[in-house]
Amino acid sequence: MTAELNFLDLFLKASIVVQLVIVILISFSIISWAIIIQRSRILTNALKEARTFEDRFWSGEDLNKLYEGLSNRRDGLTGSEQIFCVGFKEFSRLKQVNPDAPEAIIKGTMRAMNLAMNREIESLESRVPFLATVASVSPYIGLFGTVWGIMHAFMALSGAKQATLQMVAPGIAEALIATAIGLFAAIPAVMAYNRLSLRVNAIEQDYGNFIDEFTTILHRQAFGKAPH
């Protein structure tokens, strides 16, 4: 037996079951990293866009002109822009349909904006739960591969007259690599899931604050006070 065994040697000498486990875990790791990179970029852009729109919203621009400008944009609206457009459109519609019921107008507008916010959050959270799944199951899949590999290694010794450490060590090493890869897939996944979840929560808080602030402005308009 050589002093060192590289990963390819361990993989090729492992049993079919252990090889399958390793392939599954490596696939989980690759998919997880793709999700981490994609979601991190999307969440960073979403937070940046939310702050940029809020600066524009509070710049004193007329709400009608702001709504018209966003509605005429060819690219799709997301985040605070989408929530604003949904809310302003619903507010205008309800005000025309039932102008003498300001409370109903405000409640209907808030309901529409909250639904829009929920859709935005669902979009931001897309694929993130997969990271939690990888973090939960990967160690157990790796452990299964290890147990199977060790069992396979000892079964291979059943016909030997004398079992030595040199005979069983390669088989155990091949089996333990499954646990190592399981942890390699799980640890980044759980760390990224927690971090991404915190960022989604922060963005949701920003959206919620915007809805409250926008509702206050619409409340003044609905009750005939000075508009924004």
Short mmCIF file of C-alpha atoms in Angstrom, two decimals:
data_model
loop_
_atom_site.label_atom_id
_atom_site.label_comp_id
_atom_site.label_asym_id
_atom_site.label_seq_id
_atom_site.Cartn_x
_atom_site.Cartn_y
_atom_site.Cartn_z
CA MET A 1 0.00 0.00 0.00
CA THR A 2 1.39 3.45 -0.89
CA ALA A 3 1.86 6.07 1.78
CA GLU A 4 -0.72 8.34 0.21
CA LEU A 5 -3.94 7.75 -1.65
CA ASN A 6 -5.49 10.52 -3.67
CA PHE A 7 -9.21 11.13 -3.97
CA LEU A 8 -9.48 9.52 -7.41
CA ASP A 9 -7.85 6.33 -6.12
CA LEU A 10 -10.25 6.21 -3.18
CA PHE A 11 -13.24 6.82 -5.44
CA LEU A 12 -12.30 4.23 -8.06
CA LYS A 13 -11.57 1.55 -5.47
CA ALA A 14 -14.78 2.16 -3.51
CA SER A 15 -17.87 0.00 -3.93
CA ILE A 16 -20.61 1.01 -6.37
CA VAL A 17 -22.86 2.17 -3.51
CA VAL A 18 -20.15 4.39 -2.03
CA GLN A 19 -19.35 5.79 -5.47
CA LEU A 20 -23.03 6.61 -5.98
CA VAL A 21 -23.16 8.32 -2.58
CA ILE A 22 -20.08 10.40 -3.43
CA VAL A 23 -21.54 11.43 -6.79
CA ILE A 24 -24.81 12.49 -5.14
CA LEU A 25 -22.99 14.52 -2.49
CA ILE A 26 -20.72 16.23 -5.01
CA SER A 27 -23.80 17.06 -7.11
CA PHE A 28 -25.48 18.53 -4.02
CA SER A 29 -22.38 20.63 -3.34
CA ILE A 30 -22.18 21.97 -6.90
CA ILE A 31 -25.88 22.83 -6.99
CA SER A 32 -25.62 24.46 -3.56
CA TRP A 33 -22.75 26.70 -4.62
CA ALA A 34 -24.62 27.69 -7.78
CA ILE A 35 -27.65 28.67 -5.67
CA ILE A 36 -25.47 30.52 -3.15
CA ILE A 37 -23.81 32.62 -5.85
CA GLN A 38 -27.05 33.31 -7.72
CA ARG A 39 -29.15 34.16 -4.66
CA SER A 40 -26.40 36.33 -3.17
CA ARG A 41 -26.28 38.40 -6.35
CA ILE A 42 -30.07 38.66 -6.56
CA LEU A 43 -30.48 39.66 -2.91
CA THR A 44 -27.71 42.24 -3.15
CA ASN A 45 -29.38 43.79 -6.21
CA ALA A 46 -32.81 43.68 -4.54
CA LEU A 47 -31.58 45.55 -1.48
CA LYS A 48 -29.76 48.10 -3.62
CA GLU A 49 -32.82 48.66 -5.84
CA ALA A 50 -35.07 49.04 -2.79
CA ARG A 51 -32.83 51.74 -1.31
CA THR A 52 -32.51 53.51 -4.69
CA PHE A 53 -36.28 53.58 -5.21
CA GLU A 54 -36.94 54.83 -1.69
CA ASP A 55 -34.52 57.72 -2.29
CA ARG A 56 -36.44 58.58 -5.42
CA PHE A 57 -39.77 58.17 -3.66
CA TRP A 58 -38.81 60.61 -0.93
CA SER A 59 -37.23 63.10 -3.35
CA GLY A 60 -40.55 64.94 -3.65
CA GLU A 61 -41.48 63.65 -7.12
CA ASP A 62 -45.22 63.70 -7.81
CA LEU A 63 -46.71 60.25 -7.17
CA ASN A 64 -48.75 60.30 -10.38
CA LYS A 65 -45.67 61.05 -12.47
CA LEU A 66 -43.67 58.43 -10.59
CA TYR A 67 -46.37 55.84 -11.23
CA GLU A 68 -46.64 56.74 -14.92
CA GLY A 69 -42.88 56.56 -15.36
CA LEU A 70 -42.66 53.13 -13.77
CA SER A 71 -45.73 51.83 -15.64
CA ASN A 72 -44.22 52.82 -18.99
CA ARG A 73 -40.96 51.02 -18.35
CA ARG A 74 -40.36 48.08 -20.65
CA ASP A 75 -38.35 46.03 -18.20
CA GLY A 76 -40.23 44.27 -15.44
CA LEU A 77 -40.73 45.90 -12.07
CA THR A 78 -39.56 44.21 -8.89
CA GLY A 79 -39.33 44.93 -5.19
CA SER A 80 -40.46 48.30 -3.86
CA GLU A 81 -41.23 49.54 -7.36
CA GLN A 82 -43.69 46.72 -7.92
CA ILE A 83 -45.25 47.19 -4.48
CA PHE A 84 -45.64 50.92 -5.12
CA CYS A 85 -47.25 50.43 -8.53
CA VAL A 86 -49.66 47.79 -7.25
CA GLY A 87 -50.60 49.95 -4.28
CA PHE A 88 -51.01 53.18 -6.23
CA LYS A 89 -53.05 51.46 -8.94
CA GLU A 90 -55.36 49.83 -6.40
CA PHE A 91 -55.69 53.08 -4.46
CA SER A 92 -56.68 55.00 -7.62
CA ARG A 93 -59.17 52.31 -8.64
CA LEU A 94 -60.84 52.12 -5.24
CA LYS A 95 -60.97 55.90 -4.95
CA GLN A 96 -62.89 56.09 -8.23
CA VAL A 97 -65.22 53.21 -7.39
CA ASN A 98 -66.06 54.26 -3.83
CA PRO A 99 -64.65 57.72 -3.01
CA ASP A 100 -66.79 58.10 0.13
CA ALA A 101 -65.24 55.10 1.93
CA PRO A 102 -61.66 56.08 2.79
CA GLU A 103 -61.20 53.30 5.34
CA ALA A 104 -62.17 50.67 2.76
CA ILE A 105 -59.82 52.28 0.25
CA ILE A 106 -56.87 52.12 2.63
CA LYS A 107 -57.60 48.55 3.69
CA GLY A 108 -57.92 47.40 0.09
CA THR A 109 -54.72 49.18 -0.89
CA MET A 110 -52.78 47.68 2.00
CA ARG A 111 -54.08 44.23 1.18
CA ALA A 112 -52.92 44.60 -2.44
CA MET A 113 -49.47 45.83 -1.38
CA ASN A 114 -49.04 43.04 1.17
CA LEU A 115 -49.91 40.46 -1.48
CA ALA A 116 -47.39 42.05 -3.83
CA MET A 117 -44.76 41.99 -1.08
CA ASN A 118 -45.44 38.31 -0.38
CA ARG A 119 -44.93 37.50 -4.06
CA GLU A 120 -41.65 39.42 -4.07
CA ILE A 121 -40.42 37.61 -0.97
CA GLU A 122 -41.39 34.24 -2.43
CA SER A 123 -39.33 35.10 -5.51
CA LEU A 124 -36.33 36.12 -3.40
CA GLU A 125 -36.57 32.93 -1.31
CA SER A 126 -36.71 30.72 -4.40
CA ARG A 127 -34.27 27.78 -4.17
CA VAL A 128 -32.98 28.86 -0.76
CA PRO A 129 -34.83 26.01 1.06
CA PHE A 130 -32.80 23.56 -1.04
CA LEU A 131 -29.75 24.66 0.95
CA ALA A 132 -31.49 23.68 4.17
CA THR A 133 -32.30 20.29 2.67
CA VAL A 134 -28.67 19.74 1.64
CA ALA A 135 -27.47 20.81 5.09
CA SER A 136 -29.87 18.36 6.75
CA VAL A 137 -29.48 15.25 4.62
CA SER A 138 -25.87 15.37 3.37
CA PRO A 139 -24.24 14.21 6.63
CA TYR A 140 -26.64 11.27 6.84
CA ILE A 141 -26.09 10.32 3.21
CA GLY A 142 -22.35 10.48 3.83
CA LEU A 143 -22.72 8.41 7.00
CA PHE A 144 -24.70 5.82 5.07
CA GLY A 145 -21.90 5.63 2.51
CA THR A 146 -19.34 5.22 5.28
CA VAL A 147 -21.27 2.45 7.04
CA TRP A 148 -21.81 0.65 3.76
CA GLY A 149 -18.16 1.01 2.79
CA ILE A 150 -16.87 -0.29 6.13
CA MET A 151 -19.28 -3.22 5.96
CA HIS A 152 -18.10 -3.93 2.43
CA ALA A 153 -14.46 -3.73 3.53
CA PHE A 154 -14.93 -6.26 6.36
CA MET A 155 -16.96 -8.58 4.16
CA ALA A 156 -14.06 -8.61 1.72
CA LEU A 157 -11.86 -9.98 4.52
CA SER A 158 -14.12 -12.91 5.23
CA GLY A 159 -12.09 -15.22 3.01
CA ALA A 160 -8.70 -14.09 4.30
CA LYS A 161 -6.81 -16.36 6.71
CA GLN A 162 -5.41 -13.42 8.67
CA ALA A 163 -6.76 -9.85 8.71
CA THR A 164 -4.23 -7.09 9.09
CA LEU A 165 -4.49 -3.32 9.31
CA GLN A 166 -2.90 -2.98 5.90
CA MET A 167 -5.67 -5.10 4.42
CA VAL A 168 -8.58 -3.22 6.00
CA ALA A 169 -7.22 0.35 6.05
CA PRO A 170 -7.82 1.14 2.35
CA GLY A 171 -11.43 0.02 2.57
CA ILE A 172 -12.05 2.13 5.66
CA ALA A 173 -10.41 5.15 4.02
CA GLU A 174 -12.63 4.72 0.96
CA ALA A 175 -15.67 4.61 3.23
CA LEU A 176 -14.72 7.60 5.38
CA ILE A 177 -14.36 9.82 2.31
CA ALA A 178 -18.15 9.70 1.98
CA THR A 179 -18.59 11.27 5.43
CA ALA A 180 -15.98 13.91 4.63
CA ILE A 181 -17.75 14.89 1.41
CA GLY A 182 -21.10 14.90 3.23
CA LEU A 183 -19.73 17.47 5.68
CA PHE A 184 -18.11 19.39 2.82
CA ALA A 185 -21.55 19.72 1.20
CA ALA A 186 -23.48 20.40 4.43
CA ILE A 187 -21.35 23.02 6.17
CA PRO A 188 -21.35 25.69 3.42
CA ALA A 189 -25.03 24.98 2.76
CA VAL A 190 -26.13 25.60 6.34
CA MET A 191 -23.97 28.72 6.66
CA ALA A 192 -25.29 30.13 3.39
CA TYR A 193 -28.89 29.27 4.27
CA ASN A 194 -28.67 31.21 7.53
CA ARG A 195 -26.98 34.17 5.88
CA LEU A 196 -29.39 34.31 2.93
CA SER A 197 -32.39 33.95 5.23
CA LEU A 198 -31.20 36.92 7.28
CA ARG A 199 -30.81 38.99 4.13
CA VAL A 200 -34.30 38.05 2.92
CA ASN A 201 -35.69 39.04 6.32
CA ALA A 202 -33.89 42.38 6.11
CA ILE A 203 -35.34 43.05 2.65
CA GLU A 204 -38.81 42.02 3.84
CA GLN A 205 -38.45 44.50 6.71
CA ASP A 206 -37.55 47.23 4.22
CA TYR A 207 -40.59 46.39 2.10
CA GLY A 208 -42.82 46.40 5.17
CA ASN A 209 -41.51 49.77 6.29
CA PHE A 210 -42.11 51.19 2.83
CA ILE A 211 -45.70 49.92 2.85
CA ASP A 212 -46.32 51.57 6.22
CA GLU A 213 -44.83 54.86 5.07
CA PHE A 214 -46.67 54.82 1.73
CA THR A 215 -49.93 53.93 3.47
CA THR A 216 -49.55 56.99 5.70
CA ILE A 217 -49.30 59.21 2.61
CA LEU A 218 -52.28 57.52 0.96
CA HIS A 219 -54.24 57.84 4.19
CA ARG A 220 -53.82 61.61 4.03
CA GLN A 221 -54.95 61.64 0.41
CA ALA A 222 -57.93 59.38 1.09
CA PHE A 223 -59.14 61.65 3.89
CA GLY A 224 -58.63 64.79 1.82
CA LYS A 225 -55.43 66.08 3.38
CA ALA A 226 -52.33 67.39 1.68
CA PRO A 227 -50.83 64.87 -0.79
CA HIS A 228 -47.20 63.82 -1.03
#
